[in-house]
mmCIF file of C-alpha atoms in Angstrom:
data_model
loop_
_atom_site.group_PDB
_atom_site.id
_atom_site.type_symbol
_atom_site.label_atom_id
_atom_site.label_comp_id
_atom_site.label_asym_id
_atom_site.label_seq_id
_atom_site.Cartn_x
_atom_site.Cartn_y
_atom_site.Cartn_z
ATOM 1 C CA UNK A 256 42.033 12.249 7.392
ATOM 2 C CA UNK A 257 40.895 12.433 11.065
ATOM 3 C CA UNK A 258 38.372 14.151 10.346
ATOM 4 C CA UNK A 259 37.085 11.935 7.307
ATOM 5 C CA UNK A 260 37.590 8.678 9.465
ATOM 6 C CA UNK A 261 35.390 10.602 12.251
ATOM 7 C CA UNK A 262 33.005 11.298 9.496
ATOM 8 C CA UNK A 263 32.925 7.420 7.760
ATOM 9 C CA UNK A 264 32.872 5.775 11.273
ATOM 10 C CA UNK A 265 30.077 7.862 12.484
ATOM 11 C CA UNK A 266 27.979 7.275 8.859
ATOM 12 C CA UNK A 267 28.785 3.064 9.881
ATOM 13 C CA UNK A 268 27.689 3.626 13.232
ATOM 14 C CA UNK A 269 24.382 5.352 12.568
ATOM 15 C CA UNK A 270 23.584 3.088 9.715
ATOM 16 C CA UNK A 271 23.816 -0.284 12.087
ATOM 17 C CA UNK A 272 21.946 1.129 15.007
ATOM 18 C CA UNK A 273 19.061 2.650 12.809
ATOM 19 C CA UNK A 274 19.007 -0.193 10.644
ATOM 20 C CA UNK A 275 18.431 -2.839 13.703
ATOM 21 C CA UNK A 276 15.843 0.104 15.221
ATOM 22 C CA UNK A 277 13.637 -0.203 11.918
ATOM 23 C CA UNK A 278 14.074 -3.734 11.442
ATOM 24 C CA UNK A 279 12.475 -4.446 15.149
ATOM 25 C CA UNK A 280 10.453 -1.557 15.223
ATOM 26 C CA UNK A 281 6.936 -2.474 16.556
ATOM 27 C CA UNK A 282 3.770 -2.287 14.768
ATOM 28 C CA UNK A 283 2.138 0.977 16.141
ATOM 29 C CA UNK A 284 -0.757 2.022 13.477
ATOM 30 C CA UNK A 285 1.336 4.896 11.761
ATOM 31 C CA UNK A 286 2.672 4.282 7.621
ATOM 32 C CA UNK A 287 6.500 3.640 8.483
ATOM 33 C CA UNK A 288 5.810 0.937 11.447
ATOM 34 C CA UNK A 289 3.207 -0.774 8.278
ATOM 35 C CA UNK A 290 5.376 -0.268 5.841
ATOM 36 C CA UNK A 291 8.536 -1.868 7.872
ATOM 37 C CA UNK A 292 6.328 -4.848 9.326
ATOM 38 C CA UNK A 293 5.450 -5.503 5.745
ATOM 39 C CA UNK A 294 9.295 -5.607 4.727
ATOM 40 C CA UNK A 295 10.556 -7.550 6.825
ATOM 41 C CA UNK A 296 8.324 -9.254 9.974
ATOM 42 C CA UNK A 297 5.163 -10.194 8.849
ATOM 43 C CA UNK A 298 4.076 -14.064 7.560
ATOM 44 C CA UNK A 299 0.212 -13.368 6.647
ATOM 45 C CA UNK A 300 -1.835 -15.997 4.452
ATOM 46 C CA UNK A 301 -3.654 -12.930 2.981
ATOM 47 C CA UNK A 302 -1.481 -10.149 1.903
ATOM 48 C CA UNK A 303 -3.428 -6.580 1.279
ATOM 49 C CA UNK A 304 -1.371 -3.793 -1.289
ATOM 50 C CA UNK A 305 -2.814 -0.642 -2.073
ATOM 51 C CA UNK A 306 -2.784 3.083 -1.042
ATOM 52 C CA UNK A 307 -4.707 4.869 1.970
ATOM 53 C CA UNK A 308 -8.027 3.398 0.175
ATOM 54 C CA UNK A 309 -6.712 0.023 0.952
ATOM 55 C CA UNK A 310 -5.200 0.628 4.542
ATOM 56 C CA UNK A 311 -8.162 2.279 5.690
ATOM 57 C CA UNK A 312 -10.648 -0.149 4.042
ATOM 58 C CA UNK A 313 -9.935 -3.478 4.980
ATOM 59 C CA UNK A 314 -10.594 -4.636 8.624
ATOM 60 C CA UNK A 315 -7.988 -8.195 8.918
ATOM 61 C CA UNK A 316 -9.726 -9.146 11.945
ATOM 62 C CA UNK A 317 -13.232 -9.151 10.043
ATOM 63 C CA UNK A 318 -10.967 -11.512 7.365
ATOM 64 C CA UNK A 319 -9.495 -13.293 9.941
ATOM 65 C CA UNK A 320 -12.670 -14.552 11.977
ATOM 66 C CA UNK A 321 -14.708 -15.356 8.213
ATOM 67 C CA UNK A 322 -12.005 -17.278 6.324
ATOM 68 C CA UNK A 323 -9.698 -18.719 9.386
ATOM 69 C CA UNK A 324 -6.716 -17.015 7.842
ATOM 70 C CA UNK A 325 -4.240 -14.351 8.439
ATOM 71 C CA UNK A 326 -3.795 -11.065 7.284
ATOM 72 C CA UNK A 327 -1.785 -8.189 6.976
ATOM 73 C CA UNK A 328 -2.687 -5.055 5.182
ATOM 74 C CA UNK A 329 -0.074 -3.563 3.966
ATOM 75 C CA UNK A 330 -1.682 -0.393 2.060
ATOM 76 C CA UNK A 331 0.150 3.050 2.599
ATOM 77 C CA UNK A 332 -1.163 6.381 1.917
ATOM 78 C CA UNK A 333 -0.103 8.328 -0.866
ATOM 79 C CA UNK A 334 1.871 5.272 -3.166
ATOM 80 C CA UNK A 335 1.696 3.785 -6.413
ATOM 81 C CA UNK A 336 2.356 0.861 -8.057
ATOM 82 C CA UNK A 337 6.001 0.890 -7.330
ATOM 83 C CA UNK A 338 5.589 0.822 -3.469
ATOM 84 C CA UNK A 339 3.029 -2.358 -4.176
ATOM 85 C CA UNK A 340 5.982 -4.000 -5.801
ATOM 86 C CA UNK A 341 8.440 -3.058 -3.184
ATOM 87 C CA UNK A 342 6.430 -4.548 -0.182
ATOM 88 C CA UNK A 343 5.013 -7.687 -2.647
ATOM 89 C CA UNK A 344 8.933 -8.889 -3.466
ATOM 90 C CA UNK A 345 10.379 -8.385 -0.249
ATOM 91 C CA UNK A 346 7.249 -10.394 1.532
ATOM 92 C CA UNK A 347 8.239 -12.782 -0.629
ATOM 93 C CA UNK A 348 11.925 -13.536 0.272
ATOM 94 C CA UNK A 349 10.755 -14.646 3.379
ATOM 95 C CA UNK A 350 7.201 -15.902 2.605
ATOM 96 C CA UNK A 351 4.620 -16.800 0.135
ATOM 97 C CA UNK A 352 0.901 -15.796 0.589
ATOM 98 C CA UNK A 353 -1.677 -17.754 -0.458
ATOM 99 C CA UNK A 354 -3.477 -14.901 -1.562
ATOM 100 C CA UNK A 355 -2.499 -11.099 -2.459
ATOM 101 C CA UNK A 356 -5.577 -8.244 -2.341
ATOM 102 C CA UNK A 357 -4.575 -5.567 -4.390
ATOM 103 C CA UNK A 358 -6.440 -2.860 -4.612
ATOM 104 C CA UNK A 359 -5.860 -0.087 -7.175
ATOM 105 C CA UNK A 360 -7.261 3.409 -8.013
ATOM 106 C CA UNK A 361 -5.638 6.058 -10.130
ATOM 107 C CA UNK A 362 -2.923 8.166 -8.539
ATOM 108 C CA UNK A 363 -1.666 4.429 -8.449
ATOM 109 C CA UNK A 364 -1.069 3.556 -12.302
ATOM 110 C CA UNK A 365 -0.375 7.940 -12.696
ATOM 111 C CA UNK A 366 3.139 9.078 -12.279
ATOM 112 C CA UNK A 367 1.604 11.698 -9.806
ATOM 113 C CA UNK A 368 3.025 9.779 -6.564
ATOM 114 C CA UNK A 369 6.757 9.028 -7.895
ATOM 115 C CA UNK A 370 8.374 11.784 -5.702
ATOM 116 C CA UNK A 371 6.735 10.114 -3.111
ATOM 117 C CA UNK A 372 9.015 7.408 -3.292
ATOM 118 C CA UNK A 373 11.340 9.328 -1.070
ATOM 119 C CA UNK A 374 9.906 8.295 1.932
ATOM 120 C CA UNK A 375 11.200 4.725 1.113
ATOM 121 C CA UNK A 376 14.535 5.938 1.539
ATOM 122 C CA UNK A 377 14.906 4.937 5.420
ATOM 123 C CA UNK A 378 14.570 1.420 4.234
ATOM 124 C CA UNK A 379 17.113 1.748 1.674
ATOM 125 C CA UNK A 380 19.676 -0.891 2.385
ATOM 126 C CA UNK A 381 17.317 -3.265 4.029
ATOM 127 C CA UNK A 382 15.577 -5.115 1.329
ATOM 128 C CA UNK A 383 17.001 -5.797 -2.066
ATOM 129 C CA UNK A 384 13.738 -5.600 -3.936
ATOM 130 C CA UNK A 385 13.363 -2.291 -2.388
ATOM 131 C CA UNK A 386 16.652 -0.972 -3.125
ATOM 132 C CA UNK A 387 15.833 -2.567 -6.973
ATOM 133 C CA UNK A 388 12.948 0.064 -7.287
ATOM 134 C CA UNK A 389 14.407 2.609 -5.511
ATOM 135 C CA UNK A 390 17.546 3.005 -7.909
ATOM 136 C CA UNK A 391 15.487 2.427 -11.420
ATOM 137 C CA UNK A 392 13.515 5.605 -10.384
ATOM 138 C CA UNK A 393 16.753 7.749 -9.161
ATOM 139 C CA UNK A 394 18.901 9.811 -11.011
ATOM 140 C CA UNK A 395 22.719 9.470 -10.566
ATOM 141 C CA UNK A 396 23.180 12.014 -8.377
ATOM 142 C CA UNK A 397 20.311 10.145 -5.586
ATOM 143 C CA UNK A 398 21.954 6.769 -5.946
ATOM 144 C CA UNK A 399 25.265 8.380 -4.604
ATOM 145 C CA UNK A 400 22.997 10.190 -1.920
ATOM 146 C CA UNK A 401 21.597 7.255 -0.965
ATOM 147 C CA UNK A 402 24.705 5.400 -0.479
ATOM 148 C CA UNK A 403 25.280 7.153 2.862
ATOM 149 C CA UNK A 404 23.702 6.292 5.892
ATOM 150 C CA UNK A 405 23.081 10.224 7.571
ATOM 151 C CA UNK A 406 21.485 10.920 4.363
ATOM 152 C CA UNK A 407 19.295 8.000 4.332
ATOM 153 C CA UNK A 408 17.950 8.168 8.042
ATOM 154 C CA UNK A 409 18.148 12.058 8.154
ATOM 155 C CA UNK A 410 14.298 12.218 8.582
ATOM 156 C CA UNK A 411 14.078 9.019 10.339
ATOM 157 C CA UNK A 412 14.967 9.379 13.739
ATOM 158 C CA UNK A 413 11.776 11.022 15.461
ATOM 159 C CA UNK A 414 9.319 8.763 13.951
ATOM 160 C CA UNK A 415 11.537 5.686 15.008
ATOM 161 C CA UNK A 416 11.968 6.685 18.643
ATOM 162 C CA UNK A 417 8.238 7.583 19.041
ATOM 163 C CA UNK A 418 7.158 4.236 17.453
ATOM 164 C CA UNK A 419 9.507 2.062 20.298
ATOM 165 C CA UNK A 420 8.496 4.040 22.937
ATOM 166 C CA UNK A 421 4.187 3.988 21.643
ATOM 167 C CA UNK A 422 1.873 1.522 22.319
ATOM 168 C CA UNK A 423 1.954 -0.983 20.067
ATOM 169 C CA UNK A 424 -1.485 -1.453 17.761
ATOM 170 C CA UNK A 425 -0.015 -5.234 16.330
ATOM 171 C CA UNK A 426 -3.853 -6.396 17.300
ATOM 172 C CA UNK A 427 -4.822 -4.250 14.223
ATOM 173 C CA UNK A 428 -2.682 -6.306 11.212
ATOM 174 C CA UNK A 429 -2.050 -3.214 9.361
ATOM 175 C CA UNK A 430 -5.703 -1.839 9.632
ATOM 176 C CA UNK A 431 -6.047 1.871 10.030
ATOM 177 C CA UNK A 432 -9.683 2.767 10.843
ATOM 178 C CA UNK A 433 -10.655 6.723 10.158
ATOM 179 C CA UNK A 434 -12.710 7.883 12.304
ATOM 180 C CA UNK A 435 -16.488 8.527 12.308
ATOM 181 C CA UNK A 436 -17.670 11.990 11.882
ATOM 182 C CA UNK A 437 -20.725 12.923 13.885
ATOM 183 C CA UNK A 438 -22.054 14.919 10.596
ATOM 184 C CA UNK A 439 -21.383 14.402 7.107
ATOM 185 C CA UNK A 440 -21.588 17.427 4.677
ATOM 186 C CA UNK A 441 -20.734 15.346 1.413
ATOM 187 C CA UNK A 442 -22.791 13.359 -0.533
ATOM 188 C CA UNK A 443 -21.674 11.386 -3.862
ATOM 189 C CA UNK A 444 -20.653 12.552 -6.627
ATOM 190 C CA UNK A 445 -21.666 11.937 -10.403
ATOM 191 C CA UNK A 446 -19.564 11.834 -13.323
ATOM 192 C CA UNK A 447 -19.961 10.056 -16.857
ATOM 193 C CA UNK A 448 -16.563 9.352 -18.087
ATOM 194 C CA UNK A 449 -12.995 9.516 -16.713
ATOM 195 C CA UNK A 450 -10.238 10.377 -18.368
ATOM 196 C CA UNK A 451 -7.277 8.022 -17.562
ATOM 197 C CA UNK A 452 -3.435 7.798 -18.133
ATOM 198 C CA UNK A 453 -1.608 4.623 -17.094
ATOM 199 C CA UNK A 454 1.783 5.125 -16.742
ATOM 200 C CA UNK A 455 4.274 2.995 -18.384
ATOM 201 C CA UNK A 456 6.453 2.652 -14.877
ATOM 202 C CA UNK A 457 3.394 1.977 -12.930
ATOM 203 C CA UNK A 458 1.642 -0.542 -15.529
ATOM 204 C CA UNK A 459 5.486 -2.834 -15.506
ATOM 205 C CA UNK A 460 5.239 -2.897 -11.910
ATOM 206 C CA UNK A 461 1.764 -4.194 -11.903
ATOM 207 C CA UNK A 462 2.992 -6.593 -14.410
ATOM 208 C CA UNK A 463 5.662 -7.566 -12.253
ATOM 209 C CA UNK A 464 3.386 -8.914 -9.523
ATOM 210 C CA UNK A 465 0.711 -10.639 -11.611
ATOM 211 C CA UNK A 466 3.397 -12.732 -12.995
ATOM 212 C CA UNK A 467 5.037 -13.219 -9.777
ATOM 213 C CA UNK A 468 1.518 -14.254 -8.402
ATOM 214 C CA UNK A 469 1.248 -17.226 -11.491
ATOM 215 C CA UNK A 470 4.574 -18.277 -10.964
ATOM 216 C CA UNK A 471 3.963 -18.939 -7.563
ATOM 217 C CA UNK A 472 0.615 -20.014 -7.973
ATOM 218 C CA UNK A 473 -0.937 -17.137 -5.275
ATOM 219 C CA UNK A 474 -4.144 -16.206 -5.792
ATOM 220 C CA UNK A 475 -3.978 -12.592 -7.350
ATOM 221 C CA UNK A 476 -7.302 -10.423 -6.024
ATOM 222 C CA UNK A 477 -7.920 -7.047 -7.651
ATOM 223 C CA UNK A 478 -10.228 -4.773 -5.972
ATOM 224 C CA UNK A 479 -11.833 -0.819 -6.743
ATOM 225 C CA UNK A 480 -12.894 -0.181 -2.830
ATOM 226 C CA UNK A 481 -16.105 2.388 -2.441
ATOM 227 C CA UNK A 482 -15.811 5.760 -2.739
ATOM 228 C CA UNK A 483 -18.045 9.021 -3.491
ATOM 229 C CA UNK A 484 -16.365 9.691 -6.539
ATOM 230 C CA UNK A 485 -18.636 7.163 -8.678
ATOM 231 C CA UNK A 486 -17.735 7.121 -12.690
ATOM 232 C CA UNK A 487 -20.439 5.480 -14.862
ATOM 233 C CA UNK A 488 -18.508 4.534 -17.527
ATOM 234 C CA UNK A 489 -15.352 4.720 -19.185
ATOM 235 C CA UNK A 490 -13.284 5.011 -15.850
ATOM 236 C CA UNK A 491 -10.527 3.299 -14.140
ATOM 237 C CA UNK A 492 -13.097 0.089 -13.184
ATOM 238 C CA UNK A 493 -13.972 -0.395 -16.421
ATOM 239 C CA UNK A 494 -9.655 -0.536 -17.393
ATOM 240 C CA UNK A 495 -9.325 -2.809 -14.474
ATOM 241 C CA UNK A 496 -11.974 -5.275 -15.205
ATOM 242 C CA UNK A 497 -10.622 -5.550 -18.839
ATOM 243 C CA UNK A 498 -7.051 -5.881 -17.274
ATOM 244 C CA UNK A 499 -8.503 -8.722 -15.379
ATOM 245 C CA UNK A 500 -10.621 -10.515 -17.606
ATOM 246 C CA UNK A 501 -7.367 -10.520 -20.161
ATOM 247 C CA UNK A 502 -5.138 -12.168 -17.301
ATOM 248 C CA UNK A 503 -7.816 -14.288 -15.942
ATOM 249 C CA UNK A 504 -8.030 -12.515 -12.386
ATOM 250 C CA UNK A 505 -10.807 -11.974 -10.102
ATOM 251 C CA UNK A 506 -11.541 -8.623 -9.745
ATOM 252 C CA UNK A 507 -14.330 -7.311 -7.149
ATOM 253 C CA UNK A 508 -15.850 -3.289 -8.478
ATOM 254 C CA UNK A 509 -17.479 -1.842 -5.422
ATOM 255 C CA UNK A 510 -16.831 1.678 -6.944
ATOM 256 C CA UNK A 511 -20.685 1.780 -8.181
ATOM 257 C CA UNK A 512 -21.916 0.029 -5.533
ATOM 258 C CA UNK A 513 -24.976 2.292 -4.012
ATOM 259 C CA UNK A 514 -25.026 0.014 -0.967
ATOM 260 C CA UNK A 515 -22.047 2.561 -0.151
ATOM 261 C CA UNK A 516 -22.480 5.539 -2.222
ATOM 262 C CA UNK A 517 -26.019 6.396 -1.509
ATOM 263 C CA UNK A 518 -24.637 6.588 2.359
ATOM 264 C CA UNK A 519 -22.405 9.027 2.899
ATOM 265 C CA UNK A 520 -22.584 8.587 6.664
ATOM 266 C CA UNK A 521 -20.285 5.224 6.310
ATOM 267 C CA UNK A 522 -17.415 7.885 4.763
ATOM 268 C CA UNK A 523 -15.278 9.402 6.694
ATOM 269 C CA UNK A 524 -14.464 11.928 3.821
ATOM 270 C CA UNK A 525 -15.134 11.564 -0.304
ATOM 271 C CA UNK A 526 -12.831 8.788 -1.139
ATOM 272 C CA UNK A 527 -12.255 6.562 2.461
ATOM 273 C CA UNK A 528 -14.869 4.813 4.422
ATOM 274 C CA UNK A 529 -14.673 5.669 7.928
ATOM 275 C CA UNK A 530 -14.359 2.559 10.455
ATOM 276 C CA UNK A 531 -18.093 1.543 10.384
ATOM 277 C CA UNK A 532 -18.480 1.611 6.694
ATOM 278 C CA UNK A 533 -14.888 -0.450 6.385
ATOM 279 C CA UNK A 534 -16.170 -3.433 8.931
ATOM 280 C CA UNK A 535 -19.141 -3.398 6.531
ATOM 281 C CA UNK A 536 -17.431 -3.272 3.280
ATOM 282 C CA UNK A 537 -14.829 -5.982 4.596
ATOM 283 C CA UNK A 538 -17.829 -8.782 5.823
ATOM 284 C CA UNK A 539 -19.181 -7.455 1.882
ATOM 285 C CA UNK A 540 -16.237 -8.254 0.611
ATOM 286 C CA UNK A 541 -15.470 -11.938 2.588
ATOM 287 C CA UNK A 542 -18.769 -13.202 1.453
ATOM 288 C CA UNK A 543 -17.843 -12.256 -2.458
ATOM 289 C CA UNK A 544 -14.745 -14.310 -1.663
ATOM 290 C CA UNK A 545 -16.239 -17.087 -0.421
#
C-alpha cells in the first residue's frame, strides 16, 4: 500500500507540474512549443493548419503587414487531418478566427501519419478536443496507458526544459523558415497522374472543420503550397478543387505554378520552399486573397 500511495502521489505530482510547464511553455520555433501555443495561448485572426508544407511556407509577418491582421501558423511536420482537427477545436474553446488557412497534401487525407499521433500524447489531458481524437484512434489497451501521467510525459521532459530555458522565437507566429542552400541539385519533377487514397478517418475530420467553419461563419481557405513534385492531372489538386467547388470554398492551387517550380533555387529540398521562396509565395498568396 505504501508503496502504491508512493507510486499514485508521485503519478499526481508529475502530472500537475508538467501540465502547468506545457501550458506556459514559450514559443521557441520547435513542433511541441507550436503545437502547445496553438492549444492553448494563441488568439490569431488568421489561423494556418497543415503539415511541415504549411509551417515552413507561410511567413505571418508577410500576412500581418498586407492584411493588418494576426496570425498564427499552426502547421506541424509529419500530421494529418486528425492533428488539423485537434489544434482547429481547441483554438476554438477559447477563440474564433476570422479566417482558417488550411493547407492539405496527401500523407494528410492517407492513413500513413496515424502512428504519428503519439506525439500528441504529452498534451493528453489538456484539451478535450484533443483527448476526443486521441481516444477514437486508440485501442483499449492505450486509453488505460494514457490515463497515467509518467506514461504520458515519459518523453516529454527534455524538450520541455530546453524550450523554458531557449530563446524564445514568439516574433515568428508559428513560422519555421528552412534554410537556403548555397546549391541546389534538384530540379522538378514530372508526373501525369497520381494515384490517390483518401482515408475515411482523415476525410471525417476534414469534414469536421468545414462544418465547424459554416457554423461559425469563419472563412474556410484551402490551399496546395508549391512543391517540385508537380502532377498534371488527376492528382490530389484536382480532388481538392472538386472538394471545394462542392462546399463552396476558396481554394488557391500553387502546386503547378512554374513561377515556383521552374526555380528550384527558392526550395530548400523537393517538397518545402526554403525561407526566400516562402516570403515570396506568402506576398503571392496575400495578393490572391485580397
Amino acid at each position: 500500500m505504501i508503496i502504491i500511495g508512493i507510486v499514485v502521489g508521485a503519478d499526481l505530482l508529475v502530472g500537475a507540474v508538467t501540465g502547468k510547464l506545457i501550458r506556459e511553455v514559450p514559443d521557441v520555433g520547435v513542433n511541441q512549443t507550436n503545437t502547445a501555443q496553438a492549444l492553448f495561448a494563441r488568439t490569431a485572426d488568421i489561423l494556418i493548419l497543415g503539415s511541415s508544407r504549411a509551417n515552413h511556407s507561410f511567413d505571418c509577418k508577410v500576412i500581418e503587414d498586407s492584411l493588418g491582421m494576426s496570425c498564427y501558423n499552426a502547421g506541424r511536420d509529419g500530421q494529418n487531418m486528425a492533428y488539423d482537427a485537434m489544434v482547429f477545436f481547441s483554438y476554438l474553446e477559447r477563440h474564433k478566427p476570422l479566417i482558417v488557412i488550411l493547407d492539405i497534401v496527401d500523407s494528410q487525407l492517407s492513413n500513413r501519419w496515424f502512428d504519428n499521433l503519439k506525439e500528441m500524447n504529452c498534451y493528453y489531458g489538456l484539451s478535450k478536443p484533443l483527448d476526443r481524437i486521441v481516444d477514437d484512434n486508440s485501442n483499449w489497451i492505450e486509453k488505460i496507458k494514457l490515463k497515467s501521467n509518467l506514461y504520458r510525459y515519459n518523453n516529454t521532459w527534455q524538450w520541455l526544459l530546453n524550450a523554458h530555458i531557449a530563446e524564445s522565437q514568439a516574433e515568428r507566429d508559428g513560422f519555421r523558415p528552412m534554410p537556403v542552400n548555397a546549391r541546389t541539385n534538384f530540379n522538378a519533377s514530372f508526373h501525369n497522374k497520381e494515384n490517390i487514397k483518401i482515408d475515411k478517418r482523415c476525410f471525417h475530420y476534414l469534414e469536421e472543420i468545414r462544418k465547424a467553419c459554416d457554423k461559425n461563419h469563419i472563412q474556410l481557405i484551402l490551399t496546395y503550397t508549391p512543391s517540385l513534385v508537380v502532377v498534371k492531372n488527376s492528382g490530389l489538386e484536382d480532388w481538392i478543387d472538386a472538394y471545394a467547388k462542392k462546399n463552396n470554398l476558396t481554394y488557391y492551387d500553387f502546386g503547378r505554378d512554374a513561377e515556383f517550380y521552374e526555380h528550384p533555387e527558392l526550395f530548400y529540398d523537393m517538397t518545402h520552399l526554403n525561407a526566400i521562396g516562402a516570403k515570396l509565395f506568402t506576398k503571392k498568396f496575400v495578393q490572391n486573397l485580397k
